[in-house]
Coordinates of C-alpha atoms and ligand atoms in Angstrom, one line a residue:
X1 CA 0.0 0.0 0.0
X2 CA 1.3 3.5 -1.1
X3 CA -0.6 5.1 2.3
X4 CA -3.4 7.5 2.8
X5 CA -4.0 10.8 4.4
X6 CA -6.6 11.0 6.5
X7 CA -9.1 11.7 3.8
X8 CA -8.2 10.7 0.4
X9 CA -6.1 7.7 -0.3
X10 CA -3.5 7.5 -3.5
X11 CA -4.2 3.3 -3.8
X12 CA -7.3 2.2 -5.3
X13 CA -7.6 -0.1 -2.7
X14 CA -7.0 1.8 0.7
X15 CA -9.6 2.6 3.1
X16 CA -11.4 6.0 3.4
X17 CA -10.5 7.5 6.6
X18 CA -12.8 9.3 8.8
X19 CA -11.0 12.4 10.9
X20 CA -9.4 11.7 14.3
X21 CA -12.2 11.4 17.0
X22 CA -14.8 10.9 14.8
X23 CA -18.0 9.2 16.5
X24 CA -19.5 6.0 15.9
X25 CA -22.4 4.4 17.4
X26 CA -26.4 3.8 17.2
X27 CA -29.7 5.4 18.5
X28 CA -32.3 4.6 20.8
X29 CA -35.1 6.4 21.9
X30 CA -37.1 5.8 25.4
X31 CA -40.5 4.7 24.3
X32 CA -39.2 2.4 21.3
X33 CA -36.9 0.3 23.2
X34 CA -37.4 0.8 27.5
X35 CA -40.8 -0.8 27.8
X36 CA -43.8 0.0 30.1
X37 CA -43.9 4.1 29.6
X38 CA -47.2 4.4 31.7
X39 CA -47.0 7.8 31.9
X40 CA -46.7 8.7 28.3
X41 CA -49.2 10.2 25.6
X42 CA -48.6 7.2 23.5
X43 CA -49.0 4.7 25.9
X44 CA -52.6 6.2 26.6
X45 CA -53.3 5.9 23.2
X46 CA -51.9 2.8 22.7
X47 CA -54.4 1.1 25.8
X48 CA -57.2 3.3 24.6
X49 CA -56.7 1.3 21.2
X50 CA -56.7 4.7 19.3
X51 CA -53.2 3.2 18.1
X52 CA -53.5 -0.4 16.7
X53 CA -50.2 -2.1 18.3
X54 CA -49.0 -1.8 21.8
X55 CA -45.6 -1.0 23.0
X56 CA -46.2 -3.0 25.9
X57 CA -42.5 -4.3 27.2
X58 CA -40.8 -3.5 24.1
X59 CA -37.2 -4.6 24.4
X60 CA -37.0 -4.1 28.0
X61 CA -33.9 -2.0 27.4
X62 CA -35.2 -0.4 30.4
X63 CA -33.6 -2.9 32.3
X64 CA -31.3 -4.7 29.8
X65 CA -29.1 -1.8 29.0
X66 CA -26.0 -2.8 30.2
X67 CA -26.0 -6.1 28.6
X68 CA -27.0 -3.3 25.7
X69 CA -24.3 -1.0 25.9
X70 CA -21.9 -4.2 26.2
X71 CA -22.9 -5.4 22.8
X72 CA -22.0 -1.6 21.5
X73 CA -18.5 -1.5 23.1
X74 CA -18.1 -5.0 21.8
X75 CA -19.2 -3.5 18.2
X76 CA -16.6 -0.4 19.0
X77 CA -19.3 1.9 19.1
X78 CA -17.7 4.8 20.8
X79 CA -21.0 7.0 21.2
X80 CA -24.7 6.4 22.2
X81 CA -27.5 8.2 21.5
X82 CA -31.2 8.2 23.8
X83 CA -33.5 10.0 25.5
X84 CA -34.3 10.4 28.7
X85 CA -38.2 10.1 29.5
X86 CA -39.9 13.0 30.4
X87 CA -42.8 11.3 31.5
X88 CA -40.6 8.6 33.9
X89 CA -38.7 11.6 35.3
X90 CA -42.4 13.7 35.9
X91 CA -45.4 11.4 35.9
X92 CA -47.0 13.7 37.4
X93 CA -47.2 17.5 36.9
X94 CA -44.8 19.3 39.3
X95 CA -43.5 15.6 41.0
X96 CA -40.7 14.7 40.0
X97 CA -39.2 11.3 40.7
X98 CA -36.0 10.2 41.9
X99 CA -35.8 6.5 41.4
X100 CA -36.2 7.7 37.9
X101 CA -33.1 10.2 37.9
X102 CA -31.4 7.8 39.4
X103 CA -31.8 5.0 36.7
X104 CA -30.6 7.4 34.3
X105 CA -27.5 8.4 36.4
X106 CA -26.5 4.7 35.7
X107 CA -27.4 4.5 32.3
X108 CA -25.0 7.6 31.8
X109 CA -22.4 5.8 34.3
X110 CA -22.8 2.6 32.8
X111 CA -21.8 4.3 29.1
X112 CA -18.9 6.4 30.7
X113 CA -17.4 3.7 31.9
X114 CA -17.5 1.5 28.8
X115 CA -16.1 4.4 27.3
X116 CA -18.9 5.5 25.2
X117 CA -20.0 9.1 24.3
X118 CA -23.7 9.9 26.2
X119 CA -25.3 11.9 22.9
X120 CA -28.7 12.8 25.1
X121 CA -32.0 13.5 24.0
X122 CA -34.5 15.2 25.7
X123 CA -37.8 15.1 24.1
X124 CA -37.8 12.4 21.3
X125 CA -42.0 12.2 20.4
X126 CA -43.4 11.0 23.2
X127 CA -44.9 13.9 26.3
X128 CA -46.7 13.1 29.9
X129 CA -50.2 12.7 29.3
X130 CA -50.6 15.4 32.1
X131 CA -48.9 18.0 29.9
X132 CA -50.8 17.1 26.7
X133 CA -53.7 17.8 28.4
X134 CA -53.2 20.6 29.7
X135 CA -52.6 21.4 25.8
X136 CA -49.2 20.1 25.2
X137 CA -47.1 21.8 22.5
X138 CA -49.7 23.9 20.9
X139 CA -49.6 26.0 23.8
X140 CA -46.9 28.2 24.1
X141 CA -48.2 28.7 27.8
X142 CA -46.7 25.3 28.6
X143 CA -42.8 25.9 27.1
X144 CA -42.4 26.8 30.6
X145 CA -43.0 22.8 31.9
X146 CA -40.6 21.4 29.2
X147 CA -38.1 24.3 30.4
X148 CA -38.4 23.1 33.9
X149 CA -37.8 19.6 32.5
X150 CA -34.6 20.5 31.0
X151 CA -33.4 22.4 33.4
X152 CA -33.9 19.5 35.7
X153 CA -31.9 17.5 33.7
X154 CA -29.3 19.2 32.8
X155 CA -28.7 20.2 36.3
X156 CA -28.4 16.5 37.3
X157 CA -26.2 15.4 34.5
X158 CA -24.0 18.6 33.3
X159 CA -20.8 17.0 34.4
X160 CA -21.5 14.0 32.4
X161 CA -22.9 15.0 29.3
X162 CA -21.4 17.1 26.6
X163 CA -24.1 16.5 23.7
X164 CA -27.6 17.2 23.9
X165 CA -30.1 16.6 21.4
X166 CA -33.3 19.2 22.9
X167 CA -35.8 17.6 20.5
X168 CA -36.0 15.1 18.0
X169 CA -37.4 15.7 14.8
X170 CA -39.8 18.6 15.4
X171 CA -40.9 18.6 11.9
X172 CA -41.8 14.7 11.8
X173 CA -43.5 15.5 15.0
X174 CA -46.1 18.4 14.4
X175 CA -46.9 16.7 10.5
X176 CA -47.4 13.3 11.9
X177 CA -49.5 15.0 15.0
X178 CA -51.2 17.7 14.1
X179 CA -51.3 17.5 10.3
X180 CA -51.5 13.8 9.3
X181 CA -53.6 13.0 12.4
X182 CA -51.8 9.5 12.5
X183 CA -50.0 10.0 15.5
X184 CA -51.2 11.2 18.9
X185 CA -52.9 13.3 19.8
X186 CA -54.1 12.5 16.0
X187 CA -55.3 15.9 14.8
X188 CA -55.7 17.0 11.5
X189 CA -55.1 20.9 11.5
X190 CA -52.9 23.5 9.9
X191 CA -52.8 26.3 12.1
X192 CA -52.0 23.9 15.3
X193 CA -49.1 22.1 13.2
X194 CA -47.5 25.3 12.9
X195 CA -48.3 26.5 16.5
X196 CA -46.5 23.0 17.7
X197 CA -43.5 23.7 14.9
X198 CA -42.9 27.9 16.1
X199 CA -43.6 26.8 19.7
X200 CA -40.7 23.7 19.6
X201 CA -38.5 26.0 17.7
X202 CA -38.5 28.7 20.8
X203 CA -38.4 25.9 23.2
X204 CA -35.2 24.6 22.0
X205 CA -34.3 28.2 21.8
X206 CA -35.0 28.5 25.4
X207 CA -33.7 25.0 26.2
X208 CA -30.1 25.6 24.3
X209 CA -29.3 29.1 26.8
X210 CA -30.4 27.2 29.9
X211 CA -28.5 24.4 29.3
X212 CA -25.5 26.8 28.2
X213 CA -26.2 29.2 31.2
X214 CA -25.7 25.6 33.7
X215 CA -22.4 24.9 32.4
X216 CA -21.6 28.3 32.4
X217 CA -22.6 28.6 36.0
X218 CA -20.7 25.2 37.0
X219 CA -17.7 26.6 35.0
X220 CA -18.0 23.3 33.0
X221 CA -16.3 23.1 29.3
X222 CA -19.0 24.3 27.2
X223 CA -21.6 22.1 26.1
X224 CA -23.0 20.7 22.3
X225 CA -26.2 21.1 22.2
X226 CA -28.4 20.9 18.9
X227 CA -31.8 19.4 17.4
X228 CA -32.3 16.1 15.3
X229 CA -33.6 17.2 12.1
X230 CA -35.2 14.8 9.8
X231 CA -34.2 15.8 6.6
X232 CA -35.6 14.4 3.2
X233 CA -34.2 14.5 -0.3
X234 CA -36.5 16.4 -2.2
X235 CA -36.0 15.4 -5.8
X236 CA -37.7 16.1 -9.0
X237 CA -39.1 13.0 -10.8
X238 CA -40.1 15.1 -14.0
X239 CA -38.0 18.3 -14.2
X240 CA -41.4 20.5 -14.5
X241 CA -42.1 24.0 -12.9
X242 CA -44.4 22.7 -11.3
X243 CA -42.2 19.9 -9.3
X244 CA -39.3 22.4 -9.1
X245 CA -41.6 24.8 -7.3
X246 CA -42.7 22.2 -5.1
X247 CA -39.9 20.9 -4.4
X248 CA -38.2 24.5 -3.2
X249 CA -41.0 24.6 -1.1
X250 CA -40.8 21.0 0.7
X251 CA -37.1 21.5 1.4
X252 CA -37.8 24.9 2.7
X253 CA -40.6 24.3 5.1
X254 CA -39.8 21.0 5.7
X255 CA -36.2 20.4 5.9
X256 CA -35.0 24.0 6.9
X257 CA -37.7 26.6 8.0
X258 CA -36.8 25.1 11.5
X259 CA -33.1 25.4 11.4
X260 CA -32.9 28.6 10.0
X261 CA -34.6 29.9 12.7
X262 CA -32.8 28.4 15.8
X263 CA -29.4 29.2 13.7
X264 CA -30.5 32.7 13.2
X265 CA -31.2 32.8 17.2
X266 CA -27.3 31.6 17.3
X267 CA -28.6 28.6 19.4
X268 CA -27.4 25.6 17.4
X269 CA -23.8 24.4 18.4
X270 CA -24.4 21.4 15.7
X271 CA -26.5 20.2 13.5
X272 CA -28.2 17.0 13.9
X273 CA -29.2 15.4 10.9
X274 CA -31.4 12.1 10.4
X275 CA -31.5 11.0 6.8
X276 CA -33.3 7.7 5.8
X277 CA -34.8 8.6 2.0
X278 CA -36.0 10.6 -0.9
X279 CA -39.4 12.1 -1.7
X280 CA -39.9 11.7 -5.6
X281 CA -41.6 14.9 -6.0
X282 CA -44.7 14.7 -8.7
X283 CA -46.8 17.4 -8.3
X284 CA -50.3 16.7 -11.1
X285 CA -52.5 18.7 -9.1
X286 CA -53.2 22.3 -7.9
X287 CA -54.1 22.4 -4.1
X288 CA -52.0 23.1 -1.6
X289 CA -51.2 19.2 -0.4
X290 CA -50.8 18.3 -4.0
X291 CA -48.0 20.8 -3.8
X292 CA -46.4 20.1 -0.1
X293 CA -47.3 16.0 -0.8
X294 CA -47.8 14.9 -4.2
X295 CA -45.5 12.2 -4.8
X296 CA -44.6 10.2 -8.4
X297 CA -46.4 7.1 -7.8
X298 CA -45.1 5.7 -10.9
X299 CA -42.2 3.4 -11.0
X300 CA -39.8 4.8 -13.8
X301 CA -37.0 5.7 -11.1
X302 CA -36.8 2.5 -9.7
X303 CA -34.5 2.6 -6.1
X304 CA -34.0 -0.4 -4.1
X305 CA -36.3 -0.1 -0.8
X306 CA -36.5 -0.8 2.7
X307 CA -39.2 -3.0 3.8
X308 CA -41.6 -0.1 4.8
X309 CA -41.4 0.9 0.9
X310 CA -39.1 4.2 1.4
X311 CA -36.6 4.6 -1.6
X312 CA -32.4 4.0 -0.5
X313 CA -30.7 7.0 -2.2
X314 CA -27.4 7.7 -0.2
X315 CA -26.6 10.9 -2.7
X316 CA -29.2 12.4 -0.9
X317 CA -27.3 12.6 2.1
X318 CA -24.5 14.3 0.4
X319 CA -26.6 16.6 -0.6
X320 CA -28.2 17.7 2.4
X321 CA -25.2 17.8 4.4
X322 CA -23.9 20.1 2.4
X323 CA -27.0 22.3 1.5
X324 CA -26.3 22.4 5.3
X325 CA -23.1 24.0 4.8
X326 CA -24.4 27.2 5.1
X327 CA -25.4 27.1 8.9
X328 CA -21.7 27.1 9.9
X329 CA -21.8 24.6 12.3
X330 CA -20.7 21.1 12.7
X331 CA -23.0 18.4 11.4
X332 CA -23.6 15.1 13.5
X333 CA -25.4 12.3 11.6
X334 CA -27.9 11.3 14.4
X335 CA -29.6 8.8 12.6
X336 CA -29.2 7.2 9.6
X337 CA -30.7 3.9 9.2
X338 CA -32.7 0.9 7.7
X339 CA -35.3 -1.3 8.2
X340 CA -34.6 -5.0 6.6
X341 CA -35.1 -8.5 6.8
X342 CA -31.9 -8.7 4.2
X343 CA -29.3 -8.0 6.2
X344 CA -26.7 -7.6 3.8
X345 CA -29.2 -5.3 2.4
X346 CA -28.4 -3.5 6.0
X347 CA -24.5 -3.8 5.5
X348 CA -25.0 -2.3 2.3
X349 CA -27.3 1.2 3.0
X350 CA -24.5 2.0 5.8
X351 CA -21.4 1.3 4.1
X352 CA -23.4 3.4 0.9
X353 CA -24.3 6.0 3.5
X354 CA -20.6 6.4 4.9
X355 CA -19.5 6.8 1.6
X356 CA -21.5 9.8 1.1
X357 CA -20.3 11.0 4.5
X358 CA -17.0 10.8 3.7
X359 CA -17.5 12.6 0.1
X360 CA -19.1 15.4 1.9
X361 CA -16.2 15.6 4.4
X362 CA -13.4 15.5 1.9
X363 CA -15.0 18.0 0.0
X364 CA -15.1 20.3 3.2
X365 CA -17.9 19.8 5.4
X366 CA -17.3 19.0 9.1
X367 CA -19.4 15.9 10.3
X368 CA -18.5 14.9 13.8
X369 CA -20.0 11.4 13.6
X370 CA -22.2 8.8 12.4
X371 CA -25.0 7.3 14.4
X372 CA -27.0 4.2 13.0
X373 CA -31.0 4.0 13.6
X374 CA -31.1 1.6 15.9
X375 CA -28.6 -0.6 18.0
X376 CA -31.3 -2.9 18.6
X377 CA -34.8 -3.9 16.9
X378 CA -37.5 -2.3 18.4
X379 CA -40.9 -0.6 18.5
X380 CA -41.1 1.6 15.3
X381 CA -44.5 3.7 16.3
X382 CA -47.4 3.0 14.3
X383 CA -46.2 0.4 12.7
X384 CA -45.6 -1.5 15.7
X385 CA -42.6 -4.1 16.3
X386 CA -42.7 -5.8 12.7
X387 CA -39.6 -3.1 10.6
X388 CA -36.5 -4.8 11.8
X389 CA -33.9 -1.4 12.3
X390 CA -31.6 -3.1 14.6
X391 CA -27.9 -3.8 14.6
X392 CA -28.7 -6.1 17.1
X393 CA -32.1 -8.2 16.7
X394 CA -34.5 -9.0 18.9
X395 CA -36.5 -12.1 19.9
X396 CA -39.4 -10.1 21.7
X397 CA -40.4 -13.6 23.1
X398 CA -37.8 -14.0 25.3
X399 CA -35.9 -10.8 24.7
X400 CA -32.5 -12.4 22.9
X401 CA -30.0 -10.3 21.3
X402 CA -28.3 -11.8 18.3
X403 CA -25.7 -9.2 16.6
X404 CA -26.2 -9.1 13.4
X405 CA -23.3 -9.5 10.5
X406 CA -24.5 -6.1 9.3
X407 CA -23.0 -4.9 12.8
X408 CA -19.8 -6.9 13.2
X409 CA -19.2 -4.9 9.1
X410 CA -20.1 -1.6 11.4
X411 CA -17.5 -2.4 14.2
X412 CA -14.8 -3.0 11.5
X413 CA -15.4 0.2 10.2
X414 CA -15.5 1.7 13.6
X415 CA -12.4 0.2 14.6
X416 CA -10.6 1.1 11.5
X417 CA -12.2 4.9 11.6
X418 CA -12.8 3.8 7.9
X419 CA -14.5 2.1 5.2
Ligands
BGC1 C1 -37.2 8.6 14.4 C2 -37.2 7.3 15.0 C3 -37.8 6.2 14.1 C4 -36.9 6.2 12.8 C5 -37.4 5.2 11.8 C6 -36.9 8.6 12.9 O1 -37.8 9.5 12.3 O2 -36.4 9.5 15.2 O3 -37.9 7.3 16.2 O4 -37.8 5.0 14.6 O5 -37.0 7.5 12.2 O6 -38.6 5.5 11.3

């Protein structure tokens, strides 16, 4: 071998290098994988029957996640991402509850001392039911209980955390919501998706200077602290006015109206991206959704797909993380991820996705890790426990682990800083 940089490589064969410290590892979130959130919107909906699966136990990470967190050291994952559970921490409104703060304290400890990264988020989908019925996030009246929340949090775990994700998705979560009415609380209005989209926006707002003024305060090195954005490839399928327009518009409202505005309110330290597909834009009709929805339903761009039907186009990811170029602050690749019963399918969409990660770096953009969606199979919202996502699978009959080959092809790469 003739030897490599840390970027490029001058042998055909040599590996791509990521930079020094880069971060690898895989995502969780609370109500997907913990089991038994009683005190959550979703689980209300989900014994009401307004939701047609259960989460029930899902993988009991709540008390598996050490044997967890072994399998991603043994995988060389060197940083985890997941939330903490607003509704375990304060089941009730004003009560907060200690057992719960404490089992967090040792899910942090229990990373630190494998050596892995905490990356925490703080609201990923799921609310109390006592906030969400008081109004939850349409009300900006109620910022103020999420604030208190954070502040709660951060308090307890500044000296162990440097990344903070505030809230996950925002976007996914006021469409799916308030717009779509498929999620809870399942409404299907305008005015009150964009009240829940301006009203996150200033909560993170609110959430990144508390968080900062803590660590200030504590005279702790400063903090990261950023959103997950879920970010689509918007791309033409017919290269019409029409789909052009529409397609400005969908990456505007939808990928970036959000970011610009916390970046413009200089409270973004990175950006957290999660990139799973395109959107084959097709607009045929006039009204409003045809224009912010209308996808080609044809099949003259033929992608391969995950198992839920969404298109595998890793460019996309190039392109966004450099279309995100302009914020001026570090990108972190949150989640990336599919959902397969062909696992070399799996292998495949990473080491594809990587690629495009590592393009975007060697062409200039700083990306300070990759993050796979999920380390472990596990309960994928409306769709229930059936989209397999995990590095690790599981058998929710007994609640086995079995690392999948797809991982072990992650842990080379992680151990090499390469592909
Ligand atoms: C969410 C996860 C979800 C994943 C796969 C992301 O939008 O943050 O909670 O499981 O995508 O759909």
């Amino acid at each position: 071998m003739l030897g490599f940089s840390f970027l490029g490589c001058y042998n055909v064969s040599c590996m791509k290098k990521f930079p020094q410290g880069f971060l690898w590892g895989a995502a969780t979130a609370a109500h997907q994988v913990e089991g038994k959130n009683i005190h959550n919107d979703w689980w209300k909906a989900e014994e009401e029957g307004v939701l047609k699966f259960p989460s029930g136990e899902a993988c009991n990470h709540y008390e598996l996640y050490a044997e967890d967190f072994a399998l991603a050291r043994r995988l060389n994952h060197n940083c985890h991402r997941f939330s903490v559970e607003w509704s375990r921490i304060e089941p009730e409104e004003g009560r907060f509850c200690e057992e719960e703060i404490e089992h967090y304290r040792r899910v942090i400890a229990e990373l630190k001392k494998l050596g892995i990264e905490p990356v925490v988020t703080l609201h990923h989908f799921t609310s109390p039911v006592w906030f969400m019925q008081k109004g939850g996030w349409v009300n900006p009246g109620l910022r103020k209980y999420f604030l208190r929340f954070v502040e709660k949090i951060a308090r307890e775990f500044a000296s162990q955390v440097k990344f903070w994700v505030t809230i996950n998705e925002p976007m996914v979560y006021s469409s799916h919501s308030y717009l779509l009415g498929v999620w809870p609380p399942k409404e299907t209005s305008l005015l009150k998706t964009a009240k829940v989209t301006f009203n996150m926006a200033e909560a993170h707002v609110r959430a990144y200077r508390l968080i900062h003024e803590i660590y200030r305060q504590r005279s702790l090195p400063s903090p990261m602290v950023g959103i997950a954005a879920n970010l689509q490839a918007f791309e033409v399928c017919r290269p019409t006015l029409k789909n052009r327009l529409a397609a400005f518009l969908r990456n505007k409202l939808y990928n970036f109206l959000f970011i610009d505005e916390v970046r413009s309110r200089k409270a973004l330290d990175y950006l957290g991206i999660n990139y799973y597909s395109r959107n084959l834009v097709d607009v045929t009709g006039w009204r409003i959704g045809d224009f912010l929805a209308q996808t080609c339903s044809r099949d003259h761009h033929p992608l391969p797909k995950n198992s839920l039907g969404w298109d595998i186009y890793p460019e996309g990811l190039y392109k966004l993380i450099m279309a995100s170029a302009r914020y001026k602050v570090p990108i972190f690749i949150t989640e990336n991820g599919i959902c397969t019963e062909d696992d070399n399918l799996r292998w495949s969409y990473i080491r594809q996705h990587l690629e495009q990660v590592h393009r975007a770096i060697a062409e200039g953009a700083e990306v300070l890790g990759y993050i796979y969606w999920s380390l472990i199979d596990n309960f994928e919202w409306d769709k229930g426990f059936t989209p397999r996502f995990g590095l690790v699978g599981i058998d929710y009959h007994d609640q086995r682990r079995t690392v999948r080959e797809s991982a072990e092809k992650m842990a080379e790469a992680a151990k090499n800083n390469g592909i």
